mmCIF file of C-alpha atoms in Angstrom:
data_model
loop_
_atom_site.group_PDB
_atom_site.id
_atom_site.type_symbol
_atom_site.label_atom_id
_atom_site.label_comp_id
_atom_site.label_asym_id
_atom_site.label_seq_id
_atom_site.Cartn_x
_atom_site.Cartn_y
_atom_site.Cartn_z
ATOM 1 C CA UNK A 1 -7.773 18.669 -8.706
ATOM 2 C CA UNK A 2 -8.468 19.935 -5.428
ATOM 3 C CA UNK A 3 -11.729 22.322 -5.235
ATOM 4 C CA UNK A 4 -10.825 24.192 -1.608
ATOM 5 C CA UNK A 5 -8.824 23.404 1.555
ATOM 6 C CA UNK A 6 -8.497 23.400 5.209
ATOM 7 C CA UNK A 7 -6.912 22.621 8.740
ATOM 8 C CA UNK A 8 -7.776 20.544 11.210
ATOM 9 C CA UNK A 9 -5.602 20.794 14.946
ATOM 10 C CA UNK A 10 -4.664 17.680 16.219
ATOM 11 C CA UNK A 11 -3.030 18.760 19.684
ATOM 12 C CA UNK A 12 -0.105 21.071 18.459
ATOM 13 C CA UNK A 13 -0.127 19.480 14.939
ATOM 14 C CA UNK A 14 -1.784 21.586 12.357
ATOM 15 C CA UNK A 15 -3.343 19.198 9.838
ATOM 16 C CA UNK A 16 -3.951 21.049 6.208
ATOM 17 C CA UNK A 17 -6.228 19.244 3.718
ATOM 18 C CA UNK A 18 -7.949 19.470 0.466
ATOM 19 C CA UNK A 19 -11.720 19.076 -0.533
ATOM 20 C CA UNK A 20 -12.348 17.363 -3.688
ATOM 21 C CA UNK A 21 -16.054 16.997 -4.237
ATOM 22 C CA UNK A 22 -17.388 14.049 -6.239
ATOM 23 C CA UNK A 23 -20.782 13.991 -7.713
ATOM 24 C CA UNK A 24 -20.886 10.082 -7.261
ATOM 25 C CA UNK A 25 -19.821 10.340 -3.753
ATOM 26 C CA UNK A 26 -22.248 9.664 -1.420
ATOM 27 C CA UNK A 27 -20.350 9.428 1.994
ATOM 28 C CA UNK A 28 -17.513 11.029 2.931
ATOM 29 C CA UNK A 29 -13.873 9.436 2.545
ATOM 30 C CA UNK A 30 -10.372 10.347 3.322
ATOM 31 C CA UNK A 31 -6.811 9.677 1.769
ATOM 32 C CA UNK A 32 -3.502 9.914 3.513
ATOM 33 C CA UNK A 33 -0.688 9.909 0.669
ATOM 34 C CA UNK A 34 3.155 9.382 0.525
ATOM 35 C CA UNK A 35 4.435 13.042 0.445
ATOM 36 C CA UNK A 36 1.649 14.121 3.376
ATOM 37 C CA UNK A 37 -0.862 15.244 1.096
ATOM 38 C CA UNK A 38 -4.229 14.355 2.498
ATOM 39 C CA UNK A 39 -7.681 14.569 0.581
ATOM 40 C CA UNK A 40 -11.652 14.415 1.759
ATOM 41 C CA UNK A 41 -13.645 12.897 -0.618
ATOM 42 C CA UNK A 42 -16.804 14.728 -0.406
ATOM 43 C CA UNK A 43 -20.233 14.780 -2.293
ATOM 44 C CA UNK A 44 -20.788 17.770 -4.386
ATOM 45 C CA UNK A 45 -22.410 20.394 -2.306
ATOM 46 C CA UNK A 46 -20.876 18.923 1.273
ATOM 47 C CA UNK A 47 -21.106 21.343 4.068
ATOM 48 C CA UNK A 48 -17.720 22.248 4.853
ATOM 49 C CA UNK A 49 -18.852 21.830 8.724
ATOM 50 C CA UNK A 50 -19.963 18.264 8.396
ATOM 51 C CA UNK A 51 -16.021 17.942 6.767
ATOM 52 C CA UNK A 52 -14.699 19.683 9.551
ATOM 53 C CA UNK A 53 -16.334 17.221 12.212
ATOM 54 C CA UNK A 54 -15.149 14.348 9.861
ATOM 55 C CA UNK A 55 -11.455 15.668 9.828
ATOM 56 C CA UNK A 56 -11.885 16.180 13.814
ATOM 57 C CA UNK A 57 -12.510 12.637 14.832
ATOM 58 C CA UNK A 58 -10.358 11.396 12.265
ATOM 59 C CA UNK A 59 -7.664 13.529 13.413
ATOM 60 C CA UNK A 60 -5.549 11.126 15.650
ATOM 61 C CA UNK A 61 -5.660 8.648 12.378
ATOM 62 C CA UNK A 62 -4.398 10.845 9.838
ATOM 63 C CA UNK A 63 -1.745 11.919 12.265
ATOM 64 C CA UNK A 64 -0.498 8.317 12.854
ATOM 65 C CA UNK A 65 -0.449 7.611 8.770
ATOM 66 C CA UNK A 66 1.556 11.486 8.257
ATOM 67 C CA UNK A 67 4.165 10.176 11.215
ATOM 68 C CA UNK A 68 4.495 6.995 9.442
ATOM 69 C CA UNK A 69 4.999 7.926 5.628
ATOM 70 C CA UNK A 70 7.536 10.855 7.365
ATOM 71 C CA UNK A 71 9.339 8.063 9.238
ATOM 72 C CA UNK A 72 10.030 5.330 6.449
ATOM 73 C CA UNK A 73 11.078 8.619 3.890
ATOM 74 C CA UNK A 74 13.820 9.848 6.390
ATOM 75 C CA UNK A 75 15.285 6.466 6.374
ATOM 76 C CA UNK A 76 14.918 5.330 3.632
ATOM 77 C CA UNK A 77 17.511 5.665 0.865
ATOM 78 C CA UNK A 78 17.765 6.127 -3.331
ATOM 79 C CA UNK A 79 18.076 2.237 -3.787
ATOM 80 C CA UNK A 80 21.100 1.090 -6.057
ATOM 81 C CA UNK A 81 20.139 -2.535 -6.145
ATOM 82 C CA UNK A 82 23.699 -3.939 -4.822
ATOM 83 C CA UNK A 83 24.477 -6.885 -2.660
ATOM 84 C CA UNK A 84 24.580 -5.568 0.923
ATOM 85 C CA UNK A 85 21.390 -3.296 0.429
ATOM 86 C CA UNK A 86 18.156 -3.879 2.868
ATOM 87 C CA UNK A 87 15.268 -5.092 1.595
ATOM 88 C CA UNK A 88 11.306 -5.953 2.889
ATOM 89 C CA UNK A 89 9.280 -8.520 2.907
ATOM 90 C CA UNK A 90 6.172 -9.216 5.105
ATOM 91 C CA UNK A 91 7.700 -6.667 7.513
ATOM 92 C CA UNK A 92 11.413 -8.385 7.669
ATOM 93 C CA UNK A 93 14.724 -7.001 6.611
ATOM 94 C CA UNK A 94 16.458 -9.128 4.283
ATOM 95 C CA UNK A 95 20.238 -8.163 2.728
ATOM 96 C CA UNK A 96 20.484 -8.329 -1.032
ATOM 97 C CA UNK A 97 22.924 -10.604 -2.378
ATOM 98 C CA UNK A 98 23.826 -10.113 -6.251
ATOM 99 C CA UNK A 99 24.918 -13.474 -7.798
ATOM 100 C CA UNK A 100 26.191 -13.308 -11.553
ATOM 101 C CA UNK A 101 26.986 -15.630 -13.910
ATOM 102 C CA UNK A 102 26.807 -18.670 -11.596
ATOM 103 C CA UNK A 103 27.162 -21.852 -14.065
ATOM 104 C CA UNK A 104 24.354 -23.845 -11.617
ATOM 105 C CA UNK A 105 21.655 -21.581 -12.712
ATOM 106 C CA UNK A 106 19.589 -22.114 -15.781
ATOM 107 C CA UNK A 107 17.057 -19.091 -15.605
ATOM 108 C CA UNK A 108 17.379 -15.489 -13.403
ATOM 109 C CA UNK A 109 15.299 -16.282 -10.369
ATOM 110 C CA UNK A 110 15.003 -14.302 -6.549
ATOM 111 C CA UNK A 111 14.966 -16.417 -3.475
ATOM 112 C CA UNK A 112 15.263 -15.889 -0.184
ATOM 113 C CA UNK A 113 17.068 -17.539 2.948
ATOM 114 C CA UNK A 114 18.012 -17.093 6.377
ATOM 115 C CA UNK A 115 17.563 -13.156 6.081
ATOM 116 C CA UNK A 116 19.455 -12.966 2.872
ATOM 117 C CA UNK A 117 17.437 -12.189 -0.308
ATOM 118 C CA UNK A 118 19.780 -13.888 -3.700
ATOM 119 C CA UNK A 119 19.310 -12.271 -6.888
ATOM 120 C CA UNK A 120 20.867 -15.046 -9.249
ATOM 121 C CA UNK A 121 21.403 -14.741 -13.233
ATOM 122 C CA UNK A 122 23.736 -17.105 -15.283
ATOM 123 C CA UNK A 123 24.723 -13.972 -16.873
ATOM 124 C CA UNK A 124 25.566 -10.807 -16.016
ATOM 125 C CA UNK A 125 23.372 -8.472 -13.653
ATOM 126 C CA UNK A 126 23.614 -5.016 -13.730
ATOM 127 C CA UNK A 127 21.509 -2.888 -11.300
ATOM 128 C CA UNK A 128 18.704 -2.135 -13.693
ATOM 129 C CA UNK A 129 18.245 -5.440 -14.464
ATOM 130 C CA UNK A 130 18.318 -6.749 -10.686
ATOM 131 C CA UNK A 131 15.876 -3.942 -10.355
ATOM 132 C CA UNK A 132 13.665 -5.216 -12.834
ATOM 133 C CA UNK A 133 14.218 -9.159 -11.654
ATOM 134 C CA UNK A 134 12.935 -7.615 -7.981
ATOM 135 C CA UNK A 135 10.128 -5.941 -9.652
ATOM 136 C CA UNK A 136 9.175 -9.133 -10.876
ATOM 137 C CA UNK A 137 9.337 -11.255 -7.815
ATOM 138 C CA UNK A 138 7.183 -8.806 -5.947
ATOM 139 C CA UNK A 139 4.902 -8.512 -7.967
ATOM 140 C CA UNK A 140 3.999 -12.616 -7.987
ATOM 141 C CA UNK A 141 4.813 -12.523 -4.388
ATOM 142 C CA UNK A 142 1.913 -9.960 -3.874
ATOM 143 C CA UNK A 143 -0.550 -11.512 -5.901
ATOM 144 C CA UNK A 144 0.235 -15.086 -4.009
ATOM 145 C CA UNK A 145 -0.243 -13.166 -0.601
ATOM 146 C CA UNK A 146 -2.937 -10.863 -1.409
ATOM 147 C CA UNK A 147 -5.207 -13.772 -3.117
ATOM 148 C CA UNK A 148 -4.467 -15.755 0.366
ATOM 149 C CA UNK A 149 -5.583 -12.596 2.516
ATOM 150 C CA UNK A 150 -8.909 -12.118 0.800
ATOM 151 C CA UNK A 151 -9.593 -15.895 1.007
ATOM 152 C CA UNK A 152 -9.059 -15.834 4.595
ATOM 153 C CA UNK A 153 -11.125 -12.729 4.901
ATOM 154 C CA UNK A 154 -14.138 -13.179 2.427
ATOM 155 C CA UNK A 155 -15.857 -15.633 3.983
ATOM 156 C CA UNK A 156 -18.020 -13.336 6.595
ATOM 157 C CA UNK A 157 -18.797 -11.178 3.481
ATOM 158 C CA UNK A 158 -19.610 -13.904 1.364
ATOM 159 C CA UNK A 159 -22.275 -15.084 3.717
ATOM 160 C CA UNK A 160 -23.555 -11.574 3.713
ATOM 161 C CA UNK A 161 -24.366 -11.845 -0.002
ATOM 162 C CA UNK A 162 -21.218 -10.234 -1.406
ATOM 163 C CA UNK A 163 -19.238 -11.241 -4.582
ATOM 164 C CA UNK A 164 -15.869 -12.078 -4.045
ATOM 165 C CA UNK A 165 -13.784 -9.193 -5.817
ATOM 166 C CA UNK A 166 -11.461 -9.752 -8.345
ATOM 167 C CA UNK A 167 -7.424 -9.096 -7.673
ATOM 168 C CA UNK A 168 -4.962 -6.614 -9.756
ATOM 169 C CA UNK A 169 -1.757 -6.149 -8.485
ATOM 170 C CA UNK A 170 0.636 -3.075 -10.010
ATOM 171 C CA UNK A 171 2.958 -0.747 -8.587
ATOM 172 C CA UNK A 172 1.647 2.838 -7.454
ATOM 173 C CA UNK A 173 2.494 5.884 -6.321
ATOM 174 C CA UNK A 174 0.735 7.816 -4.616
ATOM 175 C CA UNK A 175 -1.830 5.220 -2.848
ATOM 176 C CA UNK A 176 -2.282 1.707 -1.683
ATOM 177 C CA UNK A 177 -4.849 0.182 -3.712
ATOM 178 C CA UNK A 178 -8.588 1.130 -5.133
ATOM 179 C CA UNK A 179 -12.123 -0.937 -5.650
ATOM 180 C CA UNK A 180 -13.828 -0.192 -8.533
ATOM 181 C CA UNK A 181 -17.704 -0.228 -8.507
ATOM 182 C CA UNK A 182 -17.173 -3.328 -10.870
ATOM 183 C CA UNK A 183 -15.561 -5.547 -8.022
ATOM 184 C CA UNK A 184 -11.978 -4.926 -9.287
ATOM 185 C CA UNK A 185 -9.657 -4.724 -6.093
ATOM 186 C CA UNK A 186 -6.468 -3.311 -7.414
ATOM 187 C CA UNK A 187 -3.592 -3.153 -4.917
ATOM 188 C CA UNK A 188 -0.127 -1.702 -4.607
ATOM 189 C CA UNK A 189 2.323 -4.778 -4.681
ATOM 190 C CA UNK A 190 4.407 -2.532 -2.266
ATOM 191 C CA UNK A 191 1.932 -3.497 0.119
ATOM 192 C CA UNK A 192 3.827 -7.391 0.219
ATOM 193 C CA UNK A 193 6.695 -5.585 2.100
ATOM 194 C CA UNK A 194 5.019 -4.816 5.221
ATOM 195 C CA UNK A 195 4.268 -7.199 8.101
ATOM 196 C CA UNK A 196 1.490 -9.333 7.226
ATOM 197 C CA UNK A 197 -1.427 -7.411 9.738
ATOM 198 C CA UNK A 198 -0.150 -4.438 7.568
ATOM 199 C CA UNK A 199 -1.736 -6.277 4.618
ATOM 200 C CA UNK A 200 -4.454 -7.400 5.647
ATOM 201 C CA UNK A 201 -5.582 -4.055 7.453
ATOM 202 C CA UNK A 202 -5.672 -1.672 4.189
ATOM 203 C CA UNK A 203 -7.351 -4.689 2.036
ATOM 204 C CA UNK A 204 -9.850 -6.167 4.123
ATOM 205 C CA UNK A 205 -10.261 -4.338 7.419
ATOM 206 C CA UNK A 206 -14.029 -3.696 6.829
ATOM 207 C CA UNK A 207 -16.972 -4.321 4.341
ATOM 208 C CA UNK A 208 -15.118 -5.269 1.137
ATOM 209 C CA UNK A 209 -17.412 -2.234 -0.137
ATOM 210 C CA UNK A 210 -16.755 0.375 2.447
ATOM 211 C CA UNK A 211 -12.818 -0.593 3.269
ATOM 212 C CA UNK A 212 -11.113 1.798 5.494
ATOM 213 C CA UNK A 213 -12.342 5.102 6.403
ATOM 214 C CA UNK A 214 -16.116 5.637 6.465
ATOM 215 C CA UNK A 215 -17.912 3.514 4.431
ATOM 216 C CA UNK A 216 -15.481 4.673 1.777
ATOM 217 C CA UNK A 217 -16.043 3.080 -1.660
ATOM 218 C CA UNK A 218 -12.008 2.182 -1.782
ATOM 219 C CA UNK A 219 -9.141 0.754 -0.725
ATOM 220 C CA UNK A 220 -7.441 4.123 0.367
ATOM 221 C CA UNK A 221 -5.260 1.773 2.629
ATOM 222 C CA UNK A 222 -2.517 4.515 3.514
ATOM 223 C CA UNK A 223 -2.466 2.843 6.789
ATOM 224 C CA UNK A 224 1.068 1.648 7.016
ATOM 225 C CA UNK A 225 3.894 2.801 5.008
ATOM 226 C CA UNK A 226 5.831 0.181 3.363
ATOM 227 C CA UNK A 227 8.540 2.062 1.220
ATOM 228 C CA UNK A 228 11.243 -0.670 0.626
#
């Protein structure tokens, strides 16, 4: 729940947030969401003039993230999980390819090859459950790619004294992944169907304690839009 609001110029853009104060906040952070919404997360008591300045030279930023979100959700469309649909992964198109009841498969399974991705049952496959068979693959995919990221990227931190952070991967809405003050990095598995600098940015761009904007205690990686 929001607790005020403002605007920010950015050029001829007009840039309209919302102030939700935190009284375990001790820096300031901000979110860019799917849908435009953008939130400062402020300590309780924040001068709304030290917000302001924050919102001013993060202005270009939050612009690029509100062009990008608008982008993918004017092109993209209400997915009906049939052969000849697009599909991401690591930033490449691949075309779905529905395979039912073919007598050389013993289990459902996803794979992909030369820009196709095969959805293959030895029974039948109706959308909802080629839905939930994609689902399924992305979500391994994601954990595969995001545990590889973070090993590549920890090791700087972990010579700095800093814990490796422990992995969840689910499906969100409304943002890209969080850190809790335990050391639980939990990340959208959307995330797997950008390009792989995509991934990496919004995960491990900075301090694994202060990723993305500010020193911000979270992953608020709304950095790339990656709507399949």
């Amino acid at each position: 729940m929001s607790d005020r609001s403002g605007l920010v110029c950015y050029g001829d853009e007009v840039i309209r947030y919302e102030i939700v104060e935190r009284p375990s906040r001790r820096t300031l952070g901000i979110e860019v969401h799917p849908g435009g919404r953008v939130l400062v997360l402020a300590p309780r008591g924040c001068d709304d003039a030290i917000i302001d300045e924050k919102l001013r030279l993060r202005a270009g930023w939050v612009s690029r993230q509100l062009a990008t979100f608008s982008r993918y959700e004017r092109h993209t469309a209400p997915r009906q999980y049939l052969s000849g649909e697009s599909h991401r992964y690591l930033g490449r198109q691949y075309r779905l390819r529905v395979k039912a009841n073919d007598s050389d498969a013993r289990q459902d399974h996803v794979k992909l090859t030369r820009g196709e991705m095969w959805v293959i049952s030895p029974g039948e496959l109706p959308p909802a459950k080629v839905k939930a068979l994609l689902r399924r693959w992305y979500l391994g995919r994601a954990r595969e790619v995001f545990d590889a990221v973070l090993t590549d990227a920890f090791d700087t931190f972990q010579r700095l004294g800093h814990e490796r952070p422990r992995i969840a991967v689910r499906e969100m809405r409304s943002r890209w992944g969080s850190l809790s003050p335990g050391g639980q990095m939990t990340l959208n598995s959307r995330l797997v169907q950008a390009p792989r600098p995509c991934v990496d940015r919004p995960a491990f761009r900075r301090h694994p304690d202060a990723i993305i904007d500010g020193n911000d205690r979270g992953v608020y990686g709304q950095q790339q839009a990656v709507h399949g």
